[in-house]
PDB file of C-alpha atoms in Angstrom:
ATOM      1  CA  UNK A   1     327.953 -34.160  79.892  1.00  0.00           C
ATOM      2  CA  UNK A   2     324.607 -35.011  78.313  1.00  0.00           C
ATOM      3  CA  UNK A   3     321.565 -33.944  80.306  1.00  0.00           C
ATOM      4  CA  UNK A   4     318.154 -35.295  79.438  1.00  0.00           C
ATOM      5  CA  UNK A   5     315.235 -32.976  80.151  1.00  0.00           C
ATOM      6  CA  UNK A   6     312.015 -34.978  80.179  1.00  0.00           C
ATOM      7  CA  UNK A   7     309.678 -33.401  77.688  1.00  0.00           C
ATOM      8  CA  UNK A   8     306.763 -33.930  75.351  1.00  0.00           C
ATOM      9  CA  UNK A   9     306.477 -32.134  72.008  1.00  0.00           C
ATOM     10  CA  UNK A  10     303.543 -32.231  69.641  1.00  0.00           C
ATOM     11  CA  UNK A  11     302.838 -30.329  66.416  1.00  0.00           C
ATOM     12  CA  UNK A  12     299.146 -30.165  65.567  1.00  0.00           C
ATOM     13  CA  UNK A  13     296.131 -28.301  64.265  1.00  0.00           C
ATOM     14  CA  UNK A  14     293.752 -27.561  67.123  1.00  0.00           C
ATOM     15  CA  UNK A  15     289.980 -27.329  67.234  1.00  0.00           C
ATOM     16  CA  UNK A  16     287.330 -26.779  69.848  1.00  0.00           C
ATOM     17  CA  UNK A  17     287.709 -30.293  71.292  1.00  0.00           C
ATOM     18  CA  UNK A  18     291.515 -30.346  71.306  1.00  0.00           C
ATOM     19  CA  UNK A  19     291.853 -28.688  74.703  1.00  0.00           C
ATOM     20  CA  UNK A  20     290.350 -31.655  76.555  1.00  0.00           C
ATOM     21  CA  UNK A  21     292.663 -34.138  74.820  1.00  0.00           C
ATOM     22  CA  UNK A  22     295.759 -32.014  75.401  1.00  0.00           C
ATOM     23  CA  UNK A  23     294.893 -31.595  79.097  1.00  0.00           C
ATOM     24  CA  UNK A  24     294.659 -35.398  79.386  1.00  0.00           C
ATOM     25  CA  UNK A  25     298.127 -35.772  77.865  1.00  0.00           C
ATOM     26  CA  UNK A  26     299.574 -33.190  80.259  1.00  0.00           C
ATOM     27  CA  UNK A  27     297.906 -34.858  83.257  1.00  0.00           C
ATOM     28  CA  UNK A  28     299.462 -38.171  82.230  1.00  0.00           C
ATOM     29  CA  UNK A  29     302.893 -36.568  81.973  1.00  0.00           C
ATOM     30  CA  UNK A  30     302.518 -34.996  85.414  1.00  0.00           C
ATOM     31  CA  UNK A  31     301.585 -38.355  86.943  1.00  0.00           C
ATOM     32  CA  UNK A  32     304.578 -40.026  85.264  1.00  0.00           C
ATOM     33  CA  UNK A  33     306.884 -37.254  86.509  1.00  0.00           C
ATOM     34  CA  UNK A  34     305.529 -37.394  90.077  1.00  0.00           C
ATOM     35  CA  UNK A  35     304.188 -33.843  89.844  1.00  0.00           C
ATOM     36  CA  UNK A  36     300.441 -34.465  89.949  1.00  0.00           C
ATOM     37  CA  UNK A  37     300.033 -31.571  92.407  1.00  0.00           C
ATOM     38  CA  UNK A  38     300.506 -29.222  89.436  1.00  0.00           C
ATOM     39  CA  UNK A  39     297.513 -30.642  87.556  1.00  0.00           C
ATOM     40  CA  UNK A  40     295.022 -27.872  88.360  1.00  0.00           C
ATOM     41  CA  UNK A  41     297.410 -25.054  87.465  1.00  0.00           C
ATOM     42  CA  UNK A  42     298.546 -26.707  84.243  1.00  0.00           C
ATOM     43  CA  UNK A  43     294.950 -27.522  83.273  1.00  0.00           C
ATOM     44  CA  UNK A  44     294.113 -23.812  83.416  1.00  0.00           C
ATOM     45  CA  UNK A  45     297.277 -22.646  81.658  1.00  0.00           C
ATOM     46  CA  UNK A  46     297.172 -25.226  78.864  1.00  0.00           C
ATOM     47  CA  UNK A  47     293.462 -24.613  78.308  1.00  0.00           C
ATOM     48  CA  UNK A  48     293.976 -20.880  77.915  1.00  0.00           C
ATOM     49  CA  UNK A  49     297.002 -21.059  75.617  1.00  0.00           C
ATOM     50  CA  UNK A  50     295.479 -23.670  73.313  1.00  0.00           C
ATOM     51  CA  UNK A  51     292.115 -21.877  73.291  1.00  0.00           C
ATOM     52  CA  UNK A  52     293.898 -18.715  72.202  1.00  0.00           C
ATOM     53  CA  UNK A  53     295.270 -20.588  69.186  1.00  0.00           C
ATOM     54  CA  UNK A  54     291.768 -21.833  68.314  1.00  0.00           C
ATOM     55  CA  UNK A  55     290.341 -18.297  68.583  1.00  0.00           C
ATOM     56  CA  UNK A  56     293.123 -16.133  67.176  1.00  0.00           C
ATOM     57  CA  UNK A  57     295.397 -18.106  64.844  1.00  0.00           C
ATOM     58  CA  UNK A  58     293.895 -18.415  61.348  1.00  0.00           C
ATOM     59  CA  UNK A  59     295.379 -21.835  60.479  1.00  0.00           C
ATOM     60  CA  UNK A  60     295.039 -23.144  64.073  1.00  0.00           C
ATOM     61  CA  UNK A  61     298.475 -24.795  63.832  1.00  0.00           C
ATOM     62  CA  UNK A  62     300.698 -24.849  66.887  1.00  0.00           C
ATOM     63  CA  UNK A  63     303.494 -26.700  68.605  1.00  0.00           C
ATOM     64  CA  UNK A  64     303.016 -27.712  72.232  1.00  0.00           C
ATOM     65  CA  UNK A  65     306.097 -28.338  74.348  1.00  0.00           C
ATOM     66  CA  UNK A  66     305.908 -29.556  77.955  1.00  0.00           C
ATOM     67  CA  UNK A  67     309.213 -29.787  79.824  1.00  0.00           C
ATOM     68  CA  UNK A  68     310.093 -30.955  83.300  1.00  0.00           C
ATOM     69  CA  UNK A  69     312.974 -29.083  84.871  1.00  0.00           C
ATOM     70  CA  UNK A  70     313.457 -30.626  88.329  1.00  0.00           C
ATOM     71  CA  UNK A  71     310.340 -29.464  90.230  1.00  0.00           C
ATOM     72  CA  UNK A  72     309.292 -26.930  87.565  1.00  0.00           C
ATOM     73  CA  UNK A  73     307.131 -27.678  84.548  1.00  0.00           C
ATOM     74  CA  UNK A  74     307.325 -25.332  81.574  1.00  0.00           C
ATOM     75  CA  UNK A  75     304.638 -25.284  78.899  1.00  0.00           C
ATOM     76  CA  UNK A  76     305.161 -23.533  75.569  1.00  0.00           C
ATOM     77  CA  UNK A  77     302.635 -23.063  72.784  1.00  0.00           C
ATOM     78  CA  UNK A  78     304.132 -21.723  69.551  1.00  0.00           C
ATOM     79  CA  UNK A  79     302.218 -20.619  66.484  1.00  0.00           C
ATOM     80  CA  UNK A  80     302.817 -18.797  63.210  1.00  0.00           C
ATOM     81  CA  UNK A  81     300.732 -15.721  63.962  1.00  0.00           C
ATOM     82  CA  UNK A  82     302.737 -12.510  64.415  1.00  0.00           C
ATOM     83  CA  UNK A  83     299.993 -11.015  66.603  1.00  0.00           C
ATOM     84  CA  UNK A  84     301.130 -10.907  70.218  1.00  0.00           C
ATOM     85  CA  UNK A  85     298.469 -11.504  72.861  1.00  0.00           C
ATOM     86  CA  UNK A  86     297.392  -8.598  74.989  1.00  0.00           C
ATOM     87  CA  UNK A  87     296.556  -8.812  78.649  1.00  0.00           C
ATOM     88  CA  UNK A  88     293.528  -6.785  79.598  1.00  0.00           C
ATOM     89  CA  UNK A  89     293.534  -5.592  83.178  1.00  0.00           C
ATOM     90  CA  UNK A  90     289.839  -4.699  82.862  1.00  0.00           C
ATOM     91  CA  UNK A  91     288.160  -7.327  80.644  1.00  0.00           C
ATOM     92  CA  UNK A  92     284.538  -6.551  79.773  1.00  0.00           C
ATOM     93  CA  UNK A  93     282.148  -7.932  82.371  1.00  0.00           C
ATOM     94  CA  UNK A  94     279.730  -9.217  79.746  1.00  0.00           C
ATOM     95  CA  UNK A  95     282.362 -10.509  77.303  1.00  0.00           C
ATOM     96  CA  UNK A  96     283.425 -14.118  76.867  1.00  0.00           C
ATOM     97  CA  UNK A  97     287.063 -13.308  76.161  1.00  0.00           C
ATOM     98  CA  UNK A  98     289.856 -11.203  77.533  1.00  0.00           C
ATOM     99  CA  UNK A  99     290.548 -13.152  80.719  1.00  0.00           C
ATOM    100  CA  UNK A 100     292.861 -15.911  79.492  1.00  0.00           C
ATOM    101  CA  UNK A 101     296.221 -14.384  80.299  1.00  0.00           C
ATOM    102  CA  UNK A 102     294.877 -13.080  83.610  1.00  0.00           C
ATOM    103  CA  UNK A 103     294.081 -16.691  84.488  1.00  0.00           C
ATOM    104  CA  UNK A 104     297.524 -17.838  83.362  1.00  0.00           C
ATOM    105  CA  UNK A 105     299.065 -15.081  85.475  1.00  0.00           C
ATOM    106  CA  UNK A 106     297.029 -16.270  88.476  1.00  0.00           C
ATOM    107  CA  UNK A 107     298.133 -19.929  88.285  1.00  0.00           C
ATOM    108  CA  UNK A 108     301.697 -19.656  86.948  1.00  0.00           C
ATOM    109  CA  UNK A 109     304.869 -18.671  88.741  1.00  0.00           C
ATOM    110  CA  UNK A 110     306.162 -17.043  85.533  1.00  0.00           C
ATOM    111  CA  UNK A 111     304.864 -16.539  82.022  1.00  0.00           C
ATOM    112  CA  UNK A 112     305.724 -14.595  78.925  1.00  0.00           C
ATOM    113  CA  UNK A 113     305.547 -14.148  75.182  1.00  0.00           C
ATOM    114  CA  UNK A 114     308.486 -14.347  72.791  1.00  0.00           C
ATOM    115  CA  UNK A 115     308.452 -13.504  69.082  1.00  0.00           C
ATOM    116  CA  UNK A 116     309.948 -16.363  67.050  1.00  0.00           C
ATOM    117  CA  UNK A 117     312.678 -15.814  64.488  1.00  0.00           C
ATOM    118  CA  UNK A 118     311.077 -15.961  61.070  1.00  0.00           C
ATOM    119  CA  UNK A 119     307.634 -15.062  62.383  1.00  0.00           C
ATOM    120  CA  UNK A 120     305.131 -16.200  64.915  1.00  0.00           C
ATOM    121  CA  UNK A 121     305.411 -16.344  68.665  1.00  0.00           C
ATOM    122  CA  UNK A 122     305.761 -18.608  71.666  1.00  0.00           C
ATOM    123  CA  UNK A 123     303.564 -18.102  74.721  1.00  0.00           C
ATOM    124  CA  UNK A 124     304.911 -19.935  77.757  1.00  0.00           C
ATOM    125  CA  UNK A 125     304.360 -20.406  81.469  1.00  0.00           C
ATOM    126  CA  UNK A 126     306.081 -22.198  84.338  1.00  0.00           C
ATOM    127  CA  UNK A 127     304.675 -23.748  87.489  1.00  0.00           C
ATOM    128  CA  UNK A 128     306.748 -24.974  90.433  1.00  0.00           C
ATOM    129  CA  UNK A 129     305.888 -27.874  92.706  1.00  0.00           C
ATOM    130  CA  UNK A 130     305.794 -27.450  96.463  1.00  0.00           C
TER     131      UNK A 130
END
């Protein structure tokens, strides 16, 4: 049996303005998939994961994968950096960073980080509809 999982995959170099464009792509996918109610959560999650690539990955290259699995949407951002992200339970009050994964944790049903064979990592999250 051949199952088709609707998905979108893009390999790119990201910059400061990439987040807005990627959010627009994800919003379009959610509308097409009938899951527009997940827009706010995915906006936050995608913004944080892509922003982390801009800030922490020297070559700013990544692969974005968005998959629909029934009423669940999974987003993965993979990059070549071996440095795993850290979640800070007490980010500095006056700092601009350190809150990204806390925000992902707040909007996602599940999330995680997986080292990739051959180097790098994949940071992912899942959000369920209804």
